[in-house]
PDB file of C-alpha atoms in Angstrom:
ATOM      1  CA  UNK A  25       2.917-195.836 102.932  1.00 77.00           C
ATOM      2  CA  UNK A  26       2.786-193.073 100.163  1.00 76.00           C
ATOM      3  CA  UNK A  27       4.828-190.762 102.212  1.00 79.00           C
ATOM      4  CA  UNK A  28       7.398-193.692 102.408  1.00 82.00           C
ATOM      5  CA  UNK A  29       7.818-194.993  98.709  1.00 82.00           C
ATOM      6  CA  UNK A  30       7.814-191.362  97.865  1.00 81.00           C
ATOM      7  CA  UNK A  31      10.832-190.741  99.956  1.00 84.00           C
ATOM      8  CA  UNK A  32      12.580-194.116  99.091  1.00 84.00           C
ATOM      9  CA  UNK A  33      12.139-193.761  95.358  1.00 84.00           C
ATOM     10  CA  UNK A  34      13.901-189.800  95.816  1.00 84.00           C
ATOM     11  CA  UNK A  35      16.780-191.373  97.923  1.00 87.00           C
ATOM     12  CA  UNK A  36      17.593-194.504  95.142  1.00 87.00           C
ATOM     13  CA  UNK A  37      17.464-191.635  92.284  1.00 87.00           C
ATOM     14  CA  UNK A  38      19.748-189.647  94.495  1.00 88.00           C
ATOM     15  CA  UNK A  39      22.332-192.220  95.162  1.00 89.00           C
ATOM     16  CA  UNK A  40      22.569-192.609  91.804  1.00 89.00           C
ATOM     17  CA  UNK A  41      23.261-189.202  90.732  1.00 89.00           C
ATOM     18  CA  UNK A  42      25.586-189.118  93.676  1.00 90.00           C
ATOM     19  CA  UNK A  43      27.536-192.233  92.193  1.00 90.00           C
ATOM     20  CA  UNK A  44      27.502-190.856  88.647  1.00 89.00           C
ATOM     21  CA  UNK A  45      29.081-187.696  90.337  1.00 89.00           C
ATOM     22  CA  UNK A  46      31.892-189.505  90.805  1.00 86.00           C
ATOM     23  CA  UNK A  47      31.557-190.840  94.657  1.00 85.00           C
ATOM     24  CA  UNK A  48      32.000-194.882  95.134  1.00 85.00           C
ATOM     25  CA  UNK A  49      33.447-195.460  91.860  1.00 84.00           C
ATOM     26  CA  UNK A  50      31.753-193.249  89.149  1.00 84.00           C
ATOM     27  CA  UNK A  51      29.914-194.665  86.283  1.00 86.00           C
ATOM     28  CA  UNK A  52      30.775-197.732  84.682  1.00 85.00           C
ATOM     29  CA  UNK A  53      31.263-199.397  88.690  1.00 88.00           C
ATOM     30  CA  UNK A  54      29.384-202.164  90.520  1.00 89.00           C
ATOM     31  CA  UNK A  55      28.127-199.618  92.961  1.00 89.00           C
ATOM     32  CA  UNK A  56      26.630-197.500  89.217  1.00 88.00           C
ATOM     33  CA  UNK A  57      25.300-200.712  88.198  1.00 89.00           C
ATOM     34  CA  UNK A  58      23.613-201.124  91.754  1.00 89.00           C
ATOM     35  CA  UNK A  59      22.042-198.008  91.832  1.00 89.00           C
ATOM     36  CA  UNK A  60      20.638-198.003  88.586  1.00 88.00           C
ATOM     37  CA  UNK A  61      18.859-200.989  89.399  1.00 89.00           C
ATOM     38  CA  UNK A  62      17.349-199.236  93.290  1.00 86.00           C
ATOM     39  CA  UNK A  63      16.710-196.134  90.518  1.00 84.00           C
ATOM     40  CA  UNK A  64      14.829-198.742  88.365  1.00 87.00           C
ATOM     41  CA  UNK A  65      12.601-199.552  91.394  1.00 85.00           C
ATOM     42  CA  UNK A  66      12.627-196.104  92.750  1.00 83.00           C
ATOM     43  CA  UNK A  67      10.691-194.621  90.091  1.00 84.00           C
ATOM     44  CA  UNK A  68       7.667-196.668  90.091  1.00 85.00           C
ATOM     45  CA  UNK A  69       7.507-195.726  93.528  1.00 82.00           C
ATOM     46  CA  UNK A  70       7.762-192.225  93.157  1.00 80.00           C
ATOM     47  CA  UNK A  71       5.620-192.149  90.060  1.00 81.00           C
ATOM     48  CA  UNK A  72       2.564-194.294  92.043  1.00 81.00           C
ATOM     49  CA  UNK A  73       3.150-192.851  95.544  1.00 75.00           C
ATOM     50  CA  UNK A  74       3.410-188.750  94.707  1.00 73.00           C
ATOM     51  CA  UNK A  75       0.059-188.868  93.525  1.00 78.00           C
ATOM     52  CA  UNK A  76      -1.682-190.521  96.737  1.00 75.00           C
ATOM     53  CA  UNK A  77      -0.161-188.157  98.958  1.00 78.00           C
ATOM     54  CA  UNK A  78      -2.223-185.482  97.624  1.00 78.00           C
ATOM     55  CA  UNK A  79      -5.658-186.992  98.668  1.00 83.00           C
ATOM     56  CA  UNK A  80      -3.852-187.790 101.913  1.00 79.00           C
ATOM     57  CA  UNK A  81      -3.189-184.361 102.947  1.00 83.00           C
ATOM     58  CA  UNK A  82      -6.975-182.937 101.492  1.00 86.00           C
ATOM     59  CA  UNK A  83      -8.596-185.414 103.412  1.00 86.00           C
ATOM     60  CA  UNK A  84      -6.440-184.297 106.194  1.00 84.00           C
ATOM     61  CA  UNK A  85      -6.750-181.043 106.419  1.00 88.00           C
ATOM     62  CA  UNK A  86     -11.003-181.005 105.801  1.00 89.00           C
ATOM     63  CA  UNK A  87     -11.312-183.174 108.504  1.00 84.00           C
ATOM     64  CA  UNK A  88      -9.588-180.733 110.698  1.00 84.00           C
ATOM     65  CA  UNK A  89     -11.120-177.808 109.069  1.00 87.00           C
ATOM     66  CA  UNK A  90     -14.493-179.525 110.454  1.00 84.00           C
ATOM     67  CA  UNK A  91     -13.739-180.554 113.561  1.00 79.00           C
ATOM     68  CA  UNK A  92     -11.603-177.515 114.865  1.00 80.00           C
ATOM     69  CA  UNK A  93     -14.773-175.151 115.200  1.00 79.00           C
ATOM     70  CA  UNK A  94     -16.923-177.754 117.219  1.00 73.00           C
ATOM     71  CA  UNK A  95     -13.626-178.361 119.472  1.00 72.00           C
ATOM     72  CA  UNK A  96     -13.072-174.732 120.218  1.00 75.00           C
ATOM     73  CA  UNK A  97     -16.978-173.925 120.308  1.00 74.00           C
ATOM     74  CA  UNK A  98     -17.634-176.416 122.958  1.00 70.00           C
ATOM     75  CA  UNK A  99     -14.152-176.300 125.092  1.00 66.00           C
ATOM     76  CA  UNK A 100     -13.654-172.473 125.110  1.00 70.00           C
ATOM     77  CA  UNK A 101     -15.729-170.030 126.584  1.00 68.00           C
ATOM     78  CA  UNK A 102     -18.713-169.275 129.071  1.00 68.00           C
ATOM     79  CA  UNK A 103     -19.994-173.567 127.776  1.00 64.00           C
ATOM     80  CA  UNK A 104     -16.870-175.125 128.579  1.00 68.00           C
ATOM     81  CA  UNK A 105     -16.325-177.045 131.396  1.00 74.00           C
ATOM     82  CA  UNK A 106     -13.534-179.305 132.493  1.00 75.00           C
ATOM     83  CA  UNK A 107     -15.512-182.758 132.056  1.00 80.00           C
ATOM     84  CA  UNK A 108     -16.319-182.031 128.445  1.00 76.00           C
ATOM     85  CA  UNK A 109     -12.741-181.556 127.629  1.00 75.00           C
ATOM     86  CA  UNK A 110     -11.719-184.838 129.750  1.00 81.00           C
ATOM     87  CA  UNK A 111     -14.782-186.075 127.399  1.00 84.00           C
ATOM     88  CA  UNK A 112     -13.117-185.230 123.977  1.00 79.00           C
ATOM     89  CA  UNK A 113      -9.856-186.124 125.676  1.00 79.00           C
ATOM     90  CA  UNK A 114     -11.130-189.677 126.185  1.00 89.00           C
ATOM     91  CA  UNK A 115     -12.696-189.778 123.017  1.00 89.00           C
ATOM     92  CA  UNK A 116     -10.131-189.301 120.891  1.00 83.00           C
ATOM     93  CA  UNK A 117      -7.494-191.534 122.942  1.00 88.00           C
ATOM     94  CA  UNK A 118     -10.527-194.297 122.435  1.00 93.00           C
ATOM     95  CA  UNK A 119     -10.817-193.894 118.672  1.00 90.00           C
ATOM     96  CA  UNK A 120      -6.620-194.111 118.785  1.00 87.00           C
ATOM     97  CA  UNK A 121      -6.803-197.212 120.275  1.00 92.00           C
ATOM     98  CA  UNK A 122      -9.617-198.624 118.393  1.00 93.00           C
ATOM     99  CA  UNK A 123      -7.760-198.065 115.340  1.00 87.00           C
ATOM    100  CA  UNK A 124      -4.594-199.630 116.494  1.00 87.00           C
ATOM    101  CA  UNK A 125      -6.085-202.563 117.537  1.00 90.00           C
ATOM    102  CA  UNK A 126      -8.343-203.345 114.283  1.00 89.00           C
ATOM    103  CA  UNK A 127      -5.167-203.237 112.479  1.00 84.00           C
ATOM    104  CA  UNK A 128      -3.304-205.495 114.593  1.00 84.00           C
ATOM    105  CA  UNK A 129      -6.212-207.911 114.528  1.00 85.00           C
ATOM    106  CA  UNK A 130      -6.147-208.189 110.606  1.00 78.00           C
ATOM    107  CA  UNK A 131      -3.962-210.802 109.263  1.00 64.00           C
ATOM    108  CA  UNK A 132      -0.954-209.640 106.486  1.00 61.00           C
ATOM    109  CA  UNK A 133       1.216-211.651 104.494  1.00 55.00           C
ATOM    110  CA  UNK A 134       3.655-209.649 105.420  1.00 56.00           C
ATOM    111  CA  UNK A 135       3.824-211.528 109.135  1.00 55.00           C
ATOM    112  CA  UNK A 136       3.205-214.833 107.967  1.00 56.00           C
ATOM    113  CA  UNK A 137       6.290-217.312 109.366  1.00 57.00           C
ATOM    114  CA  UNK A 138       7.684-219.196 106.524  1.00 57.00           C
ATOM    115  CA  UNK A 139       5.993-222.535 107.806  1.00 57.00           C
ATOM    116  CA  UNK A 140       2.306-220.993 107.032  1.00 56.00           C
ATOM    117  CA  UNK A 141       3.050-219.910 103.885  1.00 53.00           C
ATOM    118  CA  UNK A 142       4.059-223.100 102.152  1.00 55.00           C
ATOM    119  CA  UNK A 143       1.609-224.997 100.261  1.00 56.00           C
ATOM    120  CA  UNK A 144       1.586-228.623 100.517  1.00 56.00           C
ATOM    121  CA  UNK A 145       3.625-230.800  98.639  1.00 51.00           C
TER     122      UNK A 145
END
């Protein structure tokens, strides 16, 4: 989600500065005053997301840094055998799945239909 309002909020400031370079009208037209107004929105999103994606990628890359010497330790070499690397295989395929279908098992509002999300009159 970071990665995303990051790169939405850099595409609205763009089309602005595209606009007020003089493509679709220039300044002073209804597609300035329309991009403004993504711009508006755009910055919020960069301003909130830019800073999440730095946790993102730490977290990322020590939990690699971690696993990547037990991985190689116990698939490579004169220990490794073929049915401990099936093992890991299936392991991480399992955890894929796990996760995948915990989050399709929690509710959003997002997915509501417009029915459930009326309140009674």
């Amino acid at each position: 989600m970071a990665v995303f309002l990051a790169n939405s909020g850099g595409a609205w400031d763009n089309a602005k500065k595209l606009v007020e370079d003089g493509h679709h009208g220039g300044k002073n037209s209804e597609a300035h005053e329309a991009t403004i107004i993504g711009d508006t929105v755009g910055d919020p999103f960069k301003d909130t997301a830019g800073p999440a994606i730095n946790p993102l990628l730490k977290v990322m890359n020590l939990v690699s840094l971690l696993i990547a010497p037990a991985v190689v330790q116990l698939t490579v070499g004169e220990d490794a055998s073929p049915a401990l690397r099936i093992t890991f295989a299936v392991a991480a395929v399992a955890i894929i799945v796990a996760a995948i279908v915990i989050s399709k098992r929690r509710g959003s509002a997002m997915t509501e239909t417009p029915a459930e999300s009326k309140t009674p009159a």
